[in-house]
Coordinates of C-alpha atoms and ligand atoms in Angstrom, one line a residue:
M511 CA -43.4 -10.1 -1.0
G512 CA -44.9 -10.4 -4.5
K513 CA -42.8 -11.6 -7.4
T514 CA -42.9 -8.2 -9.1
E515 CA -41.7 -6.4 -6.0
E516 CA -39.1 -9.1 -5.4
N517 CA -37.8 -8.6 -8.9
A518 CA -37.7 -4.8 -8.6
K519 CA -35.6 -5.2 -5.4
L520 CA -33.3 -7.6 -7.2
S521 CA -33.0 -5.2 -10.1
R522 CA -32.0 -2.4 -7.7
F523 CA -29.4 -4.7 -6.2
I524 CA -28.0 -5.5 -9.7
S525 CA -27.9 -1.8 -10.4
L526 CA -25.9 -1.2 -7.2
I527 CA -23.4 -3.9 -8.2
L528 CA -22.9 -2.9 -11.8
R529 CA -22.8 0.9 -11.2
H530 CA -21.4 1.4 -7.7
N531 CA -20.2 -1.6 -5.8
P532 CA -19.2 -4.8 -7.5
A533 CA -17.2 -5.7 -4.4
A534 CA -20.5 -6.2 -2.6
I535 CA -20.6 -9.6 -4.2
G536 CA -16.9 -10.0 -4.7
I537 CA -16.8 -9.4 -8.5
K538 CA -14.8 -7.1 -10.8
I539 CA -16.0 -4.8 -13.6
E540 CA -13.9 -4.2 -16.6
R541 CA -12.9 -0.5 -16.7
V542 CA -13.2 -0.3 -20.5
G543 CA -16.9 -1.0 -21.3
G544 CA -18.0 -1.4 -17.7
W545 CA -18.6 -5.2 -18.3
A546 CA -19.2 -7.8 -15.6
D547 CA -19.1 -11.6 -16.3
V548 CA -22.6 -12.9 -16.3
N549 CA -21.8 -16.2 -14.6
Q550 CA -19.9 -14.4 -11.9
L551 CA -22.8 -12.0 -11.4
I552 CA -25.3 -14.8 -11.0
E553 CA -23.1 -16.9 -8.7
G554 CA -22.1 -13.8 -6.7
I555 CA -25.7 -12.8 -6.1
N556 CA -26.8 -16.4 -5.1
A557 CA -23.8 -16.8 -2.8
K558 CA -24.8 -13.6 -1.0
G559 CA -28.0 -15.4 -0.1
K560 CA -30.5 -12.5 -0.2
F561 CA -31.9 -13.3 -3.7
R562 CA -32.1 -16.4 -6.0
I563 CA -31.3 -15.7 -9.6
D564 CA -30.6 -17.8 -12.7
R565 CA -29.9 -16.8 -16.3
P566 CA -33.6 -16.8 -17.5
L567 CA -34.5 -14.4 -14.6
L568 CA -31.6 -12.2 -15.4
E569 CA -32.6 -12.1 -19.0
K570 CA -36.1 -11.2 -18.0
I571 CA -34.9 -8.3 -15.8
V572 CA -32.7 -6.9 -18.5
A573 CA -35.5 -7.2 -21.2
T574 CA -38.2 -5.7 -19.0
D575 CA -36.4 -3.0 -17.1
S576 CA -38.5 0.2 -17.3
K577 CA -35.5 2.4 -18.2
G578 CA -33.4 -0.1 -20.2
R579 CA -30.7 0.1 -17.6
Y580 CA -28.7 -3.0 -18.6
S581 CA -27.2 -4.6 -21.7
F582 CA -25.6 -7.9 -22.5
N583 CA -22.6 -8.0 -24.9
A584 CA -23.0 -9.6 -28.3
D585 CA -22.5 -13.2 -27.1
G586 CA -24.3 -12.8 -23.9
T587 CA -21.4 -13.6 -21.6
K588 CA -21.1 -10.1 -20.2
I589 CA -23.5 -7.6 -18.7
R590 CA -23.3 -3.9 -17.9
A591 CA -25.3 -0.9 -16.7
N592 CA -25.6 1.5 -19.6
Q593 CA -25.1 4.6 -17.5
G594 CA -25.3 6.0 -14.0
H595 CA -21.9 4.7 -12.6
S596 CA -19.9 6.1 -9.8
I597 CA -17.1 3.6 -10.2
D598 CA -14.3 4.4 -12.7
V599 CA -15.5 3.0 -16.0
V600 CA -15.3 4.2 -19.6
I601 CA -18.5 3.4 -21.5
E602 CA -18.5 4.3 -25.1
M603 CA -21.4 6.6 -25.7
E604 CA -22.6 8.4 -28.8
H605 CA -21.6 12.1 -28.9
R606 CA -24.6 13.7 -30.3
Q607 CA -26.0 17.2 -30.7
P608 CA -28.8 17.6 -28.2
P609 CA -32.2 19.2 -28.7
E610 CA -32.4 23.0 -27.9
F611 CA -33.5 22.3 -24.4
L612 CA -33.0 19.4 -21.9
Y613 CA -34.3 19.1 -18.4
H614 CA -33.0 18.3 -14.9
G615 CA -35.2 17.5 -11.9
T616 CA -33.9 18.1 -8.4
A617 CA -34.9 19.2 -5.0
W618 CA -35.2 22.9 -3.8
R619 CA -32.7 22.3 -1.0
F620 CA -29.9 21.9 -3.6
M621 CA -30.8 25.1 -5.5
N622 CA -28.6 27.6 -3.8
S623 CA -25.6 25.4 -4.5
I624 CA -26.7 24.6 -8.1
M625 CA -27.3 28.3 -9.0
D626 CA -23.9 29.1 -7.6
K627 CA -21.8 26.2 -9.0
G628 CA -24.0 24.8 -11.7
L629 CA -25.0 21.2 -12.1
L630 CA -22.1 18.9 -11.0
P631 CA -22.0 15.1 -11.2
G632 CA -21.7 14.5 -7.5
S633 CA -20.8 10.9 -6.9
R634 CA -21.6 9.8 -10.5
N635 CA -19.4 10.2 -13.5
Y636 CA -21.7 12.6 -15.4
V637 CA -24.6 15.0 -14.8
H638 CA -27.7 13.3 -16.2
L639 CA -30.2 15.3 -18.2
S640 CA -33.7 14.2 -19.3
P641 CA -35.2 14.7 -22.7
D642 CA -38.5 15.9 -21.4
Y643 CA -40.2 17.7 -18.5
A644 CA -42.1 14.7 -17.2
T645 CA -39.0 12.5 -16.9
A646 CA -37.3 15.3 -15.0
V647 CA -40.2 15.5 -12.6
T648 CA -39.8 11.8 -11.8
V649 CA -36.1 12.0 -11.4
G650 CA -36.3 15.1 -9.2
Y651 CA -39.0 13.6 -7.0
R652 CA -36.5 10.9 -5.9
H653 CA -34.7 13.7 -4.1
S654 CA -37.5 16.0 -3.1
K655 CA -40.3 13.8 -1.9
P656 CA -42.6 14.5 -0.2
E657 CA -42.2 18.0 -1.7
Q658 CA -42.5 18.8 -5.3
P659 CA -39.3 18.8 -7.3
V660 CA -37.9 21.8 -9.1
V661 CA -37.2 21.3 -12.8
L662 CA -34.4 23.2 -14.5
K663 CA -34.5 23.9 -18.2
V664 CA -31.0 23.5 -19.6
H665 CA -30.1 25.5 -22.7
A666 CA -28.3 22.7 -24.4
G667 CA -28.4 24.3 -27.8
Q668 CA -26.5 27.3 -26.5
M669 CA -24.1 25.0 -24.7
T670 CA -23.3 23.2 -27.9
A671 CA -22.8 26.5 -29.7
D672 CA -20.3 27.3 -26.9
G673 CA -18.4 24.1 -27.4
Y674 CA -19.8 21.8 -24.8
D675 CA -19.9 18.1 -25.7
F676 CA -23.1 16.0 -25.1
M677 CA -23.4 12.3 -25.0
I678 CA -26.4 10.0 -25.0
S679 CA -26.3 6.6 -23.3
D680 CA -27.7 3.5 -25.0
N681 CA -30.9 3.9 -22.9
G682 CA -31.4 7.5 -23.9
V683 CA -30.1 9.5 -20.9
W684 CA -28.2 12.6 -21.8
Q685 CA -24.8 12.9 -20.1
I686 CA -22.5 15.9 -19.7
A687 CA -19.5 16.7 -17.4
Q688 CA -21.2 19.7 -15.9
V689 CA -23.7 22.6 -16.6
P690 CA -22.6 26.1 -15.6
P691 CA -25.3 28.1 -14.0
Q692 CA -25.8 30.6 -16.8
Y693 CA -27.4 27.8 -18.9
L694 CA -30.0 27.0 -16.3
A695 CA -33.5 28.4 -15.8
I696 CA -35.9 27.4 -13.1
M697 CA -39.2 26.3 -14.7
E698 CA -42.6 27.2 -13.4
S699 CA -44.4 24.0 -12.3
E700 CA -46.5 22.5 -15.1
T701 CA -48.7 20.7 -12.6
T702 CA -52.1 22.1 -11.7
N703 CA -54.4 21.6 -8.8
G704 CA -57.3 20.5 -11.0
Ligands
HQG486 C1 -27.8 17.4 -7.4 C2 -31.9 7.7 -12.0 C3 -25.9 20.6 -5.0 C4 -28.6 16.9 -8.6 C5 -32.5 8.9 -12.7 C6 -29.2 15.7 -8.0 C7 -31.3 9.6 -13.3 C8 -26.3 19.3 -6.9 C9 -28.1 15.2 -7.1 C10 -30.2 9.1 -12.6 C11 -25.4 20.1 -7.6 C12 -27.4 14.0 -7.6 C13 -29.4 10.2 -11.9 C14 -24.7 21.2 -7.0 C15 -26.2 18.6 -9.0 N1 -25.0 21.4 -5.7 N2 -26.5 19.5 -5.6 N3 -23.8 22.0 -7.6 N4 -25.3 19.7 -8.9 N5 -26.8 18.4 -7.7 O1 -29.0 10.6 -8.1 O2 -29.6 13.2 -11.8 O3 -33.3 5.0 -11.8 O4 -26.6 11.3 -8.5 O5 -29.6 17.9 -9.0 O6 -33.4 8.5 -13.7 O7 -30.8 12.8 -9.6 O8 -30.9 5.1 -11.0 O9 -28.4 12.2 -9.9 O10 -30.4 15.9 -7.3 O11 -31.1 9.3 -14.7 O12 -31.5 4.4 -13.4 O13 -27.2 16.3 -6.9 O14 -30.7 8.2 -11.6 O15 -31.8 6.6 -12.8 O16 -28.2 12.9 -7.5 O17 -30.2 10.9 -11.1 P1 -28.0 11.6 -8.5 P2 -29.8 12.4 -10.6 P3 -31.9 5.2 -12.2

């Protein structure tokens, strides 16, 4: 396995620990802020034996992550995932007025349920919405491949007018408790065959 691939796997493992399962390496995450102790994280990962990690490598993963998934606290003793948790944490996020439209990529097989109940957070703490169509395609593809994803246009401006509260994580992912179906529209695919 190449170094890049190895680091990508390690990053996914860190994401699993910080968002979903700190017990996988026997550590705890602070409920308020979602912080884990950096030394405990490093020692826990090494003790597990699957990966070797030290502080410089962890810093590199945090600095180069394609989606800015992780942050250190001010003195660098703690680390967290910025969003995407299923465990019970309270991450302070900026409440902000969203643009008129946001986007959500998903798979066609979920559409009956989504048009019936709206977008629900599932196992995560919030529904995630993308700022642009292209990002939504990438997110949706995770669930739909090998088929094309469906992209939903979310009428965020109307939701705000109706009193819904939007938050944005430190790494720019919009978060909301739910999106009722009346604010959703299925988009025509913007991809062409050439
Ligand atoms: C679907 C990645 C049936 C929803 C991405 C989605 C994202 C419903 C799936 C982040 C439903 C949940 C999150 C309903 C929603 N009935 N299905 N009523 N409501 N769903 O993975 O948004 O790379 O928990 O459409 O970039 O796909 O991990 O959420 O398909 O930001 O950093 O239930 O994960 O970030 O799937 O992805 P997920 P998501 P990372």
